[in-house]
PDB file of C-alpha atoms and ligand atoms in Angstrom:
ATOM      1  CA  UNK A   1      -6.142 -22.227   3.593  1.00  0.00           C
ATOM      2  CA  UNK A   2      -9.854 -20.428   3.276  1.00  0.00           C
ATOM      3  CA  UNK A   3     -11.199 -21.265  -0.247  1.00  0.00           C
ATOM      4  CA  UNK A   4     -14.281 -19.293  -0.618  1.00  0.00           C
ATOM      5  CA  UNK A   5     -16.293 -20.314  -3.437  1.00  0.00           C
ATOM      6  CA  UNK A   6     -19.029 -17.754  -5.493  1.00  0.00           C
ATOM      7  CA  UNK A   7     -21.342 -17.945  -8.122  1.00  0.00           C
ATOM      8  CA  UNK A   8     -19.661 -15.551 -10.538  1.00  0.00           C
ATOM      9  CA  UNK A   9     -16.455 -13.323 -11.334  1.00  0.00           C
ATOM     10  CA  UNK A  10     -18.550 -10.222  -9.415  1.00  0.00           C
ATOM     11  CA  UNK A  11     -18.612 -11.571  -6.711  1.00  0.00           C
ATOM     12  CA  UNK A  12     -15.234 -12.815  -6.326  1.00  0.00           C
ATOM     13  CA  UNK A  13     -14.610  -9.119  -6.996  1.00  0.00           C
ATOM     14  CA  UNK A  14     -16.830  -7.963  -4.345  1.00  0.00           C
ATOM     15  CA  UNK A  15     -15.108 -10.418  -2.055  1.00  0.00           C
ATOM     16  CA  UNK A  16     -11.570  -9.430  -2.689  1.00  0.00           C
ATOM     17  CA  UNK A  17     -12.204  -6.426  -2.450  1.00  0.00           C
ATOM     18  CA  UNK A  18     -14.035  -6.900   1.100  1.00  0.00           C
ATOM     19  CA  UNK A  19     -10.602  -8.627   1.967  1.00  0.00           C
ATOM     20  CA  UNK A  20      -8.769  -5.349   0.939  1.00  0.00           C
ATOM     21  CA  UNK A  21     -11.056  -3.063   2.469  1.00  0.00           C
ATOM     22  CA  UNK A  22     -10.902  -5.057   6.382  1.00  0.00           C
ATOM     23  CA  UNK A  23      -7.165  -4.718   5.767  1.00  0.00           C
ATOM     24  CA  UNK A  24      -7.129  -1.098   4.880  1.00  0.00           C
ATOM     25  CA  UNK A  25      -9.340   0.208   7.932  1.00  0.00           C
ATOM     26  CA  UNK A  26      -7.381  -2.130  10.252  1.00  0.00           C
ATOM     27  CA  UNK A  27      -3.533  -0.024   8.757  1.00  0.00           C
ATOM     28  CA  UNK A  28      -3.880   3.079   6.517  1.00  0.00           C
ATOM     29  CA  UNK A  29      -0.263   2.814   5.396  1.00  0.00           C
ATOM     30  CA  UNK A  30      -1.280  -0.892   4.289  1.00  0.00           C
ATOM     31  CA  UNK A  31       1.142  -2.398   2.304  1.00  0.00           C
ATOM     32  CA  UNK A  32      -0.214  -4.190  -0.413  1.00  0.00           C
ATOM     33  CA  UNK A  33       1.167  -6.634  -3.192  1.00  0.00           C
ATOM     34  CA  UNK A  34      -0.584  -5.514  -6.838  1.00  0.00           C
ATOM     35  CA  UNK A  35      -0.703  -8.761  -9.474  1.00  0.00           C
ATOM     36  CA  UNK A  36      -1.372  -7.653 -12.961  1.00  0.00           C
ATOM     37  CA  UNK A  37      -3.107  -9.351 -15.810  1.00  0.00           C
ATOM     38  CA  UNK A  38      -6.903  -9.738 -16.061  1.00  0.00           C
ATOM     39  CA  UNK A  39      -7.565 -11.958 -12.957  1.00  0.00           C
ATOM     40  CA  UNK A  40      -7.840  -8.827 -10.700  1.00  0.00           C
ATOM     41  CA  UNK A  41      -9.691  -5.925 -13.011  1.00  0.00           C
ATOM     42  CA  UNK A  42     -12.635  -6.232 -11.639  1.00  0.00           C
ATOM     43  CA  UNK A  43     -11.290  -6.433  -7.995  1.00  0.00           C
ATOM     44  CA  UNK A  44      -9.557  -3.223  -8.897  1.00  0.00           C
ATOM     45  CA  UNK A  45     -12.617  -1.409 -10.175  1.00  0.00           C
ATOM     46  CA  UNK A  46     -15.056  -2.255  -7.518  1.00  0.00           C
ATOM     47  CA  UNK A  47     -12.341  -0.909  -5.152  1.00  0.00           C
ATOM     48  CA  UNK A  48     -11.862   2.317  -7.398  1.00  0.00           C
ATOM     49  CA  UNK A  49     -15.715   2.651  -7.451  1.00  0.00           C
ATOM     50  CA  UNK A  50     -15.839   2.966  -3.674  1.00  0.00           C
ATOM     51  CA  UNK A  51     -12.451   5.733  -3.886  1.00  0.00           C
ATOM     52  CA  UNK A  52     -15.077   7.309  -5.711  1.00  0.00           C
ATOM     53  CA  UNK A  53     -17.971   7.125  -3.737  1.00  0.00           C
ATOM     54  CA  UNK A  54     -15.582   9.160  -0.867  1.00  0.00           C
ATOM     55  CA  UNK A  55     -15.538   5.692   0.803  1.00  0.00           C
ATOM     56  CA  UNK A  56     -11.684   4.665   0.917  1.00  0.00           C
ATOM     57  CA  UNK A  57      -8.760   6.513   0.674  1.00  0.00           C
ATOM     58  CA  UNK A  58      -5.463   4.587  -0.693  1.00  0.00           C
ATOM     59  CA  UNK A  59      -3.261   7.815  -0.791  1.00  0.00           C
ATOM     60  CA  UNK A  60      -0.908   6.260   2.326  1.00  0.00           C
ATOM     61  CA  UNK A  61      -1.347   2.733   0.980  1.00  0.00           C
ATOM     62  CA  UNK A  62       2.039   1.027  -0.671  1.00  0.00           C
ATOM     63  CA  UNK A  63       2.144  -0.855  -3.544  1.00  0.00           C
ATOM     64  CA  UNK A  64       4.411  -3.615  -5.077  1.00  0.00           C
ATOM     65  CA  UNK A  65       3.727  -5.320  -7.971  1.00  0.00           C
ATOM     66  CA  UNK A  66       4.044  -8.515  -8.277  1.00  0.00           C
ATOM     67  CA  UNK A  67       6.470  -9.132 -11.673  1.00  0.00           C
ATOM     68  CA  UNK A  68       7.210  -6.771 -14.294  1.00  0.00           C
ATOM     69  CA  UNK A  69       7.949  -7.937 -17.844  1.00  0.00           C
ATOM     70  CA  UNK A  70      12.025  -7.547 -19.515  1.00  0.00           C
ATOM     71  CA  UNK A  71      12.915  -5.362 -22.046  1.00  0.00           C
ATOM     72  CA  UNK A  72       9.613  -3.582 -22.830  1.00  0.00           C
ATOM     73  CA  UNK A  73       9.810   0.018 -23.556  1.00  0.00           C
ATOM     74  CA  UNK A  74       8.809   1.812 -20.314  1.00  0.00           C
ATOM     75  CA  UNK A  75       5.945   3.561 -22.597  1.00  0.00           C
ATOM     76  CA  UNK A  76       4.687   0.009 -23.893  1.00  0.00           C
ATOM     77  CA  UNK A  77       0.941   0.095 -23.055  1.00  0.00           C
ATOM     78  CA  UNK A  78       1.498  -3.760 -21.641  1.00  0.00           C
ATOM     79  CA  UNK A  79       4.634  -3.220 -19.376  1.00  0.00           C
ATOM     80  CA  UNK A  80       3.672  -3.925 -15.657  1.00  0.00           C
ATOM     81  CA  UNK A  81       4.519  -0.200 -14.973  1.00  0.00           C
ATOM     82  CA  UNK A  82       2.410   0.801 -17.422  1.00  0.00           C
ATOM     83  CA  UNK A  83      -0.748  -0.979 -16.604  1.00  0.00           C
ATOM     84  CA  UNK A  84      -0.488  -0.419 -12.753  1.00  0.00           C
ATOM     85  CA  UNK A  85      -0.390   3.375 -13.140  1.00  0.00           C
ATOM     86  CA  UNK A  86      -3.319   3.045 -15.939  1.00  0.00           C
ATOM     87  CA  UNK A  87      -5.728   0.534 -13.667  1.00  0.00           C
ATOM     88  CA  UNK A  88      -4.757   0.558 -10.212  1.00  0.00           C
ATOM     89  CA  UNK A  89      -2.933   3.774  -9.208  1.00  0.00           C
ATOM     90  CA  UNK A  90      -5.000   5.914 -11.186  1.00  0.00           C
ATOM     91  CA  UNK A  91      -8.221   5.085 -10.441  1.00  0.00           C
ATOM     92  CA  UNK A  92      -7.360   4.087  -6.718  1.00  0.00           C
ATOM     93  CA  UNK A  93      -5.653   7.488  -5.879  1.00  0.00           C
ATOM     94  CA  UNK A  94      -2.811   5.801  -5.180  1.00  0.00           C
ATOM     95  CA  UNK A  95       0.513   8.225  -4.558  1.00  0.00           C
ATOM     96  CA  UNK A  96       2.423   7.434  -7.488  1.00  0.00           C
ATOM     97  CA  UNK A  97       5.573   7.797  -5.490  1.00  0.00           C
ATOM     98  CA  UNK A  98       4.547   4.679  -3.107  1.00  0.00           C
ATOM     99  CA  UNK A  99       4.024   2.508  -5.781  1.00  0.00           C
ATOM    100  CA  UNK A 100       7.007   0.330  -6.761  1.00  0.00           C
ATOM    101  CA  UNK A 101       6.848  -1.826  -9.825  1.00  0.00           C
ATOM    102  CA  UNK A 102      10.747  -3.976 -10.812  1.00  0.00           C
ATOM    103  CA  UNK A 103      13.059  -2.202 -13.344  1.00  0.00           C
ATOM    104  CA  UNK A 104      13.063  -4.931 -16.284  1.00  0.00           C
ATOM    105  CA  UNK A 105      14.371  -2.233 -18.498  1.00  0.00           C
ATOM    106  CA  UNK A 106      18.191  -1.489 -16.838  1.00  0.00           C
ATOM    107  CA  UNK A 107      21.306  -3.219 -17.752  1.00  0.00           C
ATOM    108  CA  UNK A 108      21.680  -4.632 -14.126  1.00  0.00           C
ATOM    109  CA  UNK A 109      18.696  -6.867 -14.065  1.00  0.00           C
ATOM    110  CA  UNK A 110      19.869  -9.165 -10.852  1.00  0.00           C
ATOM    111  CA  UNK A 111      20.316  -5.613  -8.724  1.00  0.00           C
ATOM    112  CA  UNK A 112      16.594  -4.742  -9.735  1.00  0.00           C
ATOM    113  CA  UNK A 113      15.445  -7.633  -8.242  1.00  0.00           C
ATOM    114  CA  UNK A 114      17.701  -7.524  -5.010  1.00  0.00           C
ATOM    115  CA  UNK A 115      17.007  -3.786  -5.160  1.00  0.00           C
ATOM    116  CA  UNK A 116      12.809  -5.179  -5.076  1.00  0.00           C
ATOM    117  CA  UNK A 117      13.235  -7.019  -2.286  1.00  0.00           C
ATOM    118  CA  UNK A 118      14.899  -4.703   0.132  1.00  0.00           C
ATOM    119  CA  UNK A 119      12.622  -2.168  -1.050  1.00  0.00           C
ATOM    120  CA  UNK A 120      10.084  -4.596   0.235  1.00  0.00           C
ATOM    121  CA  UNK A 121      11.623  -5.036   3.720  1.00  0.00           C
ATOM    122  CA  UNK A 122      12.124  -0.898   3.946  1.00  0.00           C
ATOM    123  CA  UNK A 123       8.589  -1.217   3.670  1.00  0.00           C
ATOM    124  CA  UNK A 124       8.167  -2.988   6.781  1.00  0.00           C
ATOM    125  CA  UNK A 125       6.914  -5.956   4.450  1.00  0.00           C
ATOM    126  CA  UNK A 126       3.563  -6.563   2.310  1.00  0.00           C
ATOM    127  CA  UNK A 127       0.452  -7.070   3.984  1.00  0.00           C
ATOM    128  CA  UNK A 128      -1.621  -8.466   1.360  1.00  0.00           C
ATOM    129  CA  UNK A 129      -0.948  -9.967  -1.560  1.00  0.00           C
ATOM    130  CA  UNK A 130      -2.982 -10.447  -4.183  1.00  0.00           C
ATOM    131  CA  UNK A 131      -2.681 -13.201  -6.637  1.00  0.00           C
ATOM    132  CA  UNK A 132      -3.970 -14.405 -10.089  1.00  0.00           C
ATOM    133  CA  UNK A 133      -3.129 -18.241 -11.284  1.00  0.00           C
ATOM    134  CA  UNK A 134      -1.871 -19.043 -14.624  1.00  0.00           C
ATOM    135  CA  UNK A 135      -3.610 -22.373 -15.951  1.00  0.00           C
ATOM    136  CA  UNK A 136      -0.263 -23.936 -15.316  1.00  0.00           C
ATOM    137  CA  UNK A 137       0.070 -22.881 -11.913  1.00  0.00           C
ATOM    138  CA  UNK A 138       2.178 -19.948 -11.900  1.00  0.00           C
ATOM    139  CA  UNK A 139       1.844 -17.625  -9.013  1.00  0.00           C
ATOM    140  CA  UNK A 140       3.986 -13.896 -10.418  1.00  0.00           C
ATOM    141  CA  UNK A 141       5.578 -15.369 -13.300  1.00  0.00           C
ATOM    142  CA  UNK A 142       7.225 -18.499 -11.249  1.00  0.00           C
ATOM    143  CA  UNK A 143       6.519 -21.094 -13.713  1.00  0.00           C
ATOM    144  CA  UNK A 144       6.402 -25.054 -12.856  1.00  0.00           C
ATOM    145  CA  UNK A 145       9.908 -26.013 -11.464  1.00  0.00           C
ATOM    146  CA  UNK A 146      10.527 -22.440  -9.140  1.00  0.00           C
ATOM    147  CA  UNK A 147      11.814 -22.933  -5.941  1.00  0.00           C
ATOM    148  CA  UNK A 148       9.031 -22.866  -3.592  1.00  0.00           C
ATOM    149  CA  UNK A 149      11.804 -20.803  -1.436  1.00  0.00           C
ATOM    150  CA  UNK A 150      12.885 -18.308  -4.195  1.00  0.00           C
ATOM    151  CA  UNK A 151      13.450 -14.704  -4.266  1.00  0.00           C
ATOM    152  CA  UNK A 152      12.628 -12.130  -6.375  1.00  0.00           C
ATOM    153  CA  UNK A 153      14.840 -12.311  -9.597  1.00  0.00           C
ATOM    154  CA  UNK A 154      14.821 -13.184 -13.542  1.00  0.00           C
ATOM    155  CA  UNK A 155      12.606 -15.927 -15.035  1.00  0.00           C
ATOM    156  CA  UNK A 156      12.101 -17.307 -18.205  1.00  0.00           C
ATOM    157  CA  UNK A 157       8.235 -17.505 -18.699  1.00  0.00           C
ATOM    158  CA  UNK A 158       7.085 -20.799 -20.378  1.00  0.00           C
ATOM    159  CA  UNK A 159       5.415 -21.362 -23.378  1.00  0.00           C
ATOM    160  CA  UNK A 160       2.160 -21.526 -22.468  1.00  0.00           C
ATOM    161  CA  UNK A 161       2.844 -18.808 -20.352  1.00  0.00           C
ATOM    162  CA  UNK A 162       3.416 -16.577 -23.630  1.00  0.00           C
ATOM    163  CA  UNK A 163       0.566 -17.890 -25.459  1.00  0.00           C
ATOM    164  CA  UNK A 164      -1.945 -17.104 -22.997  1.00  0.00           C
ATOM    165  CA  UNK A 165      -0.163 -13.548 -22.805  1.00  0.00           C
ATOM    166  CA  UNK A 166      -0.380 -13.087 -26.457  1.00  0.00           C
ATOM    167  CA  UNK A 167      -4.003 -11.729 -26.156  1.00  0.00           C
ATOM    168  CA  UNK A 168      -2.150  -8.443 -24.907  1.00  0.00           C
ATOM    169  CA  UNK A 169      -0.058  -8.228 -27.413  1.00  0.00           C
ATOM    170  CA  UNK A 170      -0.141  -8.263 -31.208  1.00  0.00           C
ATOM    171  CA  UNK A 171       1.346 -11.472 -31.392  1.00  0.00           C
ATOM    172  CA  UNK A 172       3.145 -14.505 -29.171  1.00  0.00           C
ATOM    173  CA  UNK A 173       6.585 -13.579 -30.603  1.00  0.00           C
ATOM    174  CA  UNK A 174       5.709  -9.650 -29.447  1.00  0.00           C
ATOM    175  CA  UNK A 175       5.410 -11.624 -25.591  1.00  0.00           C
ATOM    176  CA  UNK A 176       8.623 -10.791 -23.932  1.00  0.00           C
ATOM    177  CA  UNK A 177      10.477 -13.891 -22.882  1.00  0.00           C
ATOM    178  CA  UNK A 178      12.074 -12.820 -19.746  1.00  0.00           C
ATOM    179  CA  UNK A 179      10.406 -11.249 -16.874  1.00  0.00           C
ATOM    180  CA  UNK A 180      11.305 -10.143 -13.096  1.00  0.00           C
ATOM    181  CA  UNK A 181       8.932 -11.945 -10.630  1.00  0.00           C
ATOM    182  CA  UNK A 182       8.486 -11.906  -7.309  1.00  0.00           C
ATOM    183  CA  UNK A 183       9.675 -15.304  -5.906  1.00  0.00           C
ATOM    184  CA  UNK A 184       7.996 -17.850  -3.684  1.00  0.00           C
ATOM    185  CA  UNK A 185       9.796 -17.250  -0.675  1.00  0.00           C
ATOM    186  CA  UNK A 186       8.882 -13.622  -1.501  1.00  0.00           C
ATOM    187  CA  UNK A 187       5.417 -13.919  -1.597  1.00  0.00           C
ATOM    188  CA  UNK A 188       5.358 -16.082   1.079  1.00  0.00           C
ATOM    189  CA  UNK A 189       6.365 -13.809   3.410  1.00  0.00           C
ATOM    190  CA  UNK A 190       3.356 -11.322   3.015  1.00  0.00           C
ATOM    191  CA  UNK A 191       1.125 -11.464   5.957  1.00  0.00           C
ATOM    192  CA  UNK A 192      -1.977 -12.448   4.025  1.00  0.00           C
ATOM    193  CA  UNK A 193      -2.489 -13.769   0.551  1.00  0.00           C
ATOM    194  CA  UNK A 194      -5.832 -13.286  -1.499  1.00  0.00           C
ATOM    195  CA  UNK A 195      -6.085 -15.273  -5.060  1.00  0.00           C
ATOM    196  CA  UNK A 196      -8.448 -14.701  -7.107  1.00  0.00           C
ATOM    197  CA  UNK A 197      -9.408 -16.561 -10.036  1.00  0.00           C
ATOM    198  CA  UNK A 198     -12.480 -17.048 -12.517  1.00  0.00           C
ATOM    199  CA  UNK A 199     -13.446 -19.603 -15.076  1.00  0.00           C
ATOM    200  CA  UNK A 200     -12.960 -23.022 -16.229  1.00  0.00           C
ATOM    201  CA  UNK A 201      -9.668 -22.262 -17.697  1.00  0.00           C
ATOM    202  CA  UNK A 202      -8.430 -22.526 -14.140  1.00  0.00           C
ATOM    203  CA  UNK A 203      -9.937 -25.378 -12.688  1.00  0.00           C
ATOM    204  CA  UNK A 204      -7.296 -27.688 -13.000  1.00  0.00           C
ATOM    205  CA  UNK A 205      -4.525 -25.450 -11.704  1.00  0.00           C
ATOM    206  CA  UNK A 206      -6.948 -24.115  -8.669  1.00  0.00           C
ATOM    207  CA  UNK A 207      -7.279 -27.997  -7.777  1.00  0.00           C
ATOM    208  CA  UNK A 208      -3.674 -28.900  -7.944  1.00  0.00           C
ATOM    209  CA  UNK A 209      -2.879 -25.835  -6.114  1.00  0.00           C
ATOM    210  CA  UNK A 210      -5.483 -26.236  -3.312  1.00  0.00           C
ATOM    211  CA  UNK A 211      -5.668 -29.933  -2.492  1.00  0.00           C
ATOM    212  CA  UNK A 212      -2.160 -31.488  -4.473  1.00  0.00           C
ATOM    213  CA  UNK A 213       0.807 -31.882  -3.139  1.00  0.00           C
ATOM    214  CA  UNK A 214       2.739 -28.975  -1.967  1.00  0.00           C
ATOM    215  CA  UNK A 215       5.343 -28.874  -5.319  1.00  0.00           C
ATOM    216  CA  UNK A 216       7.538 -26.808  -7.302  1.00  0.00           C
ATOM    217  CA  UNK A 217       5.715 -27.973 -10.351  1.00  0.00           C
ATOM    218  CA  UNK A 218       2.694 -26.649  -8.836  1.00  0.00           C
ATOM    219  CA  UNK A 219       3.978 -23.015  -7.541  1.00  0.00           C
ATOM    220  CA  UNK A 220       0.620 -21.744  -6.818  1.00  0.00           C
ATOM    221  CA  UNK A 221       0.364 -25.329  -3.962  1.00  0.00           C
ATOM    222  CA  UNK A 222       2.763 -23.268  -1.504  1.00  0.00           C
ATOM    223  CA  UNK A 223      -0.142 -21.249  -0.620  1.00  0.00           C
ATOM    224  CA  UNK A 224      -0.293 -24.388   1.382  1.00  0.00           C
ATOM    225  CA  UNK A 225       2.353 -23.065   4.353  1.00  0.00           C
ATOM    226  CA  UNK A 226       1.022 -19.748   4.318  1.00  0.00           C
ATOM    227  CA  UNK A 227      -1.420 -19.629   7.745  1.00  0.00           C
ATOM    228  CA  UNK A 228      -3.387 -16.920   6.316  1.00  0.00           C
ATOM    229  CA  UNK A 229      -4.125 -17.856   2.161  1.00  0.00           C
ATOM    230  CA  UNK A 230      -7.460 -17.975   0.933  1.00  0.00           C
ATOM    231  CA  UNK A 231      -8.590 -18.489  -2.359  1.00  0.00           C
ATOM    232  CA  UNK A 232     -11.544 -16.679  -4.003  1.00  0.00           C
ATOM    233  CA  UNK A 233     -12.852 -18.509  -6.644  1.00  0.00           C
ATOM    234  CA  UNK A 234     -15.960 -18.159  -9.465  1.00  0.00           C
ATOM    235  CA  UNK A 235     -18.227 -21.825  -9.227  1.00  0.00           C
ATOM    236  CA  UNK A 236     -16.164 -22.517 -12.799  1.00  0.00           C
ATOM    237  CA  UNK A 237     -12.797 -22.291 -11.247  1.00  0.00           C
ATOM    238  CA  UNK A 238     -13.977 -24.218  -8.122  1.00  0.00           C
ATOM    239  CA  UNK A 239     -14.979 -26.999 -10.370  1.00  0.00           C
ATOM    240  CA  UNK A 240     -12.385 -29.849  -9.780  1.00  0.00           C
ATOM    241  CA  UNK A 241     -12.394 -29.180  -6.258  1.00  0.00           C
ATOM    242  CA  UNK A 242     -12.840 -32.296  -4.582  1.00  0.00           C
ATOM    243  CA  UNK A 243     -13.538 -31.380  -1.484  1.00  0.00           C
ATOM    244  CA  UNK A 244     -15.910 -28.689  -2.904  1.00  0.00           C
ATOM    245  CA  UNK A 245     -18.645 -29.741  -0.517  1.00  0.00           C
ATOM    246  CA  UNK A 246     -16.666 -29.006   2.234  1.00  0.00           C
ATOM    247  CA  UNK A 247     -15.969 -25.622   1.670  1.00  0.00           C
ATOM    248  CA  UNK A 248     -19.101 -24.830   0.875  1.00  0.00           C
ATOM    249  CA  UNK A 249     -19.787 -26.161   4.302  1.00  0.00           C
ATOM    250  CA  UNK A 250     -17.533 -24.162   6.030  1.00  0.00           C
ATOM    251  CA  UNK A 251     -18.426 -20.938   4.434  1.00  0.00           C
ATOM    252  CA  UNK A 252     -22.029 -21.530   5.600  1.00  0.00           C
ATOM    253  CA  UNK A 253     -21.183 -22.065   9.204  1.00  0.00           C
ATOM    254  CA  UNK A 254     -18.649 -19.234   9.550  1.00  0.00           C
ATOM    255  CA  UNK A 255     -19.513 -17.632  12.539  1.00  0.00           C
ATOM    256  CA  UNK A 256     -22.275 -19.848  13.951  1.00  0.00           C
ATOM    257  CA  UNK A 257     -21.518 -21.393  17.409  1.00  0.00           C
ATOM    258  CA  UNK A 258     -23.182 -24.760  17.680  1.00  0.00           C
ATOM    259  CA  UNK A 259     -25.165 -25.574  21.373  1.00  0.00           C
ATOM    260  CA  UNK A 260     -24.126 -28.532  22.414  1.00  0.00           C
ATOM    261  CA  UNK A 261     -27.578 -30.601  24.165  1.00  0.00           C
ATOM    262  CA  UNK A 262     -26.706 -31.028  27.543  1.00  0.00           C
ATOM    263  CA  UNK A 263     -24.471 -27.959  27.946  1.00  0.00           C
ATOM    264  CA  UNK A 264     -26.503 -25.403  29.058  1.00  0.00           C
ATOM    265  CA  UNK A 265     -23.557 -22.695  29.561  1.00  0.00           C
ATOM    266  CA  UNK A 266     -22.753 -23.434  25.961  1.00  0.00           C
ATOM    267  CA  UNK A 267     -22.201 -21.050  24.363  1.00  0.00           C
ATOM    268  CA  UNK A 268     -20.854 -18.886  26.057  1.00  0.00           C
ATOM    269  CA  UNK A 269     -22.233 -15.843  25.831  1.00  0.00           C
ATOM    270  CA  UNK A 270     -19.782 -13.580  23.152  1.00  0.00           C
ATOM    271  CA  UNK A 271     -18.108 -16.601  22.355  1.00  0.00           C
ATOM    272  CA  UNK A 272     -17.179 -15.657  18.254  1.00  0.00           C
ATOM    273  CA  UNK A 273     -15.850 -18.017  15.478  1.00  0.00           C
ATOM    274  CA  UNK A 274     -15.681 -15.244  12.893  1.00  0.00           C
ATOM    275  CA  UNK A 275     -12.193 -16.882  12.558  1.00  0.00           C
ATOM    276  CA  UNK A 276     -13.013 -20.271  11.652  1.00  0.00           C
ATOM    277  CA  UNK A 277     -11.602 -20.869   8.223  1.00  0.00           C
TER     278      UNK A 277
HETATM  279  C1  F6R B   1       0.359 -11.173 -13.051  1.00  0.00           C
HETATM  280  C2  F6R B   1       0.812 -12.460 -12.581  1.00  0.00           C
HETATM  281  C3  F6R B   1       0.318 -13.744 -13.129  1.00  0.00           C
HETATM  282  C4  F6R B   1      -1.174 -13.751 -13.438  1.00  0.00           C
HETATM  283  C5  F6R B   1      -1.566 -15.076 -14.065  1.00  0.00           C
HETATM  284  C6  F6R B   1      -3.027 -15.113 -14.433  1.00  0.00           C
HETATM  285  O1  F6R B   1       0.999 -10.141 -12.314  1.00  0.00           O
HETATM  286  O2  F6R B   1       1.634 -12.467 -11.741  1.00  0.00           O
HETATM  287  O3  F6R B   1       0.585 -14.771 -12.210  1.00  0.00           O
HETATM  288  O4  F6R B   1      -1.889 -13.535 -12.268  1.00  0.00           O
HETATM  289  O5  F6R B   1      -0.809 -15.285 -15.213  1.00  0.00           O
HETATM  290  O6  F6R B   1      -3.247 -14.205 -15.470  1.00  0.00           O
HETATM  291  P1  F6R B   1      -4.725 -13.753 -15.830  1.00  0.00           P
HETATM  292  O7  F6R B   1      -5.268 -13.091 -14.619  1.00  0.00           O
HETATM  293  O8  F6R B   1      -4.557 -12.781 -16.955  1.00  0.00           O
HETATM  294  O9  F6R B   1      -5.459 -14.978 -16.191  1.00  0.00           O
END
């Protein structure tokens, strides 16, 4: 795992959207994994910023979102669907019809999520993934105890889950209780993963995630199988890191070759560790 660590929540911004960007000049039909919540925004907006500026176009990009609340009216200004077409395909010029958000609203809520996952795979799979982090470790809305292997289907979000929700809403009881999320195994399976998270609030879960051991009480720690996770993180969220240092280190020798004394034909000339991580 790459954990890149920045002074503020621009910059992680900045750098996601970087991440994005590389992928979206490498595959025009990119197929990218959308999280919601407030994590993201700003990720979102310097990316819509440069749609804008004539600089990127999205229009063949795919989208899937990550989870999608149950039982909210599909006009609710805080259902998934809702709030991807607001912040992400609007701005981003996204073709509405690519974008794919699960159906927590039909009566058949275990087909929505199978239907979410083959919908997926017709898409030739996702890409990148973006991430948030709940403060208990959530990745989508698999809370503590999710199989680290599990598919896309209906979870029961936890308490604190809710309660750090219920800024959106007009109150904690107004949170939905059920939701369709992504599952590990699903998320696992996208080609890159990019987290993203900002403030103190996450420090704790960041750490556990990044340097515990690999758990279902954790779900954000299987970003330790992936072979191609990185973490973006504000100096706040990085705080518990213990191996902070390290990081740091690595970040500032990305891309420098080191000549050996005594090896005159070292390096060799175009030799490039832009993928040192
Ligand atoms: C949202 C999602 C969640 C959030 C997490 C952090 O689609 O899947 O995992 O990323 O709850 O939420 P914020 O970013 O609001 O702190």
């Amino acid at each position: 795992m790459e954990i890149v660590i920045v002074d503020d929540a621009e910059q992680v911004a900045r750098h996601a959207a970087d991440a994005v960007v590389r992928a979206l000049r490498r595959k025009p039909t990119l197929v990218l994994g959308l999280a919601t919540g407030s994590s993201p925004v700003a990720a979102y907006e310097e990316l819509a910023r440069r749609v804008q500026a004539g600089e990127l176009d999205f229009s063949g990009v795919q989208g899937f979102a990550l989870d999608e609340y149950v039982g909210l009216r599909a006009t609710h200004p805080e259902s998934y669907a809702t709030v991807i077409a607001r912040d992400v395909v609007a701005p981003l010029h996204m073709t509405p019809s690519l974008v794919h958000v699960p159906d927590g609203r039909g009566q058949d809520l275990d087909a929505a999520a199978r239907d979410f996952d083959a919908a997926i795979a017709a898409s030739g799979g996702i890409d990148v993934q973006i991430l948030g982090i709940g403060a208990n470790g959530h990745i989508g809305f698999n809370e503590p105890g999710s199989s680290l292997r599990s598919r896309t289907r209906v979870k029961t979000l936890a308490a604190r889950t809710r309660a750090d929700n219920a800024r959106f809403f007009d109150s904690f009881e107004d949170v939905p209780l059920h939701c369709i999320t992504q599952g590990l195994g699903t998320i696992s399976e996208a080609r890159e993963l990019i987290l993203v998270a900002q403030g103190a609030t996450k420090a704790a879960a960041v750490a556990a995630a990044a340097e515990g051991p690999v758990t279902a009480m954790c779900p954000a720690s299987v970003l330790q199988l992936h072979p191609r996770a990185t973490m973006i993180l504000d100096a706040k969220a990085a705080a518990d890191l213990a191996h902070r240092d390290y990081y740091l280190h690595v970040a500032a020798n990305k891309g420098r070759v080191q000549e050996y004394a005594g090896l005159s034909d070292y390096p060799p000339t175009g030799l490039e560790l832009s993928a040192a991580r």
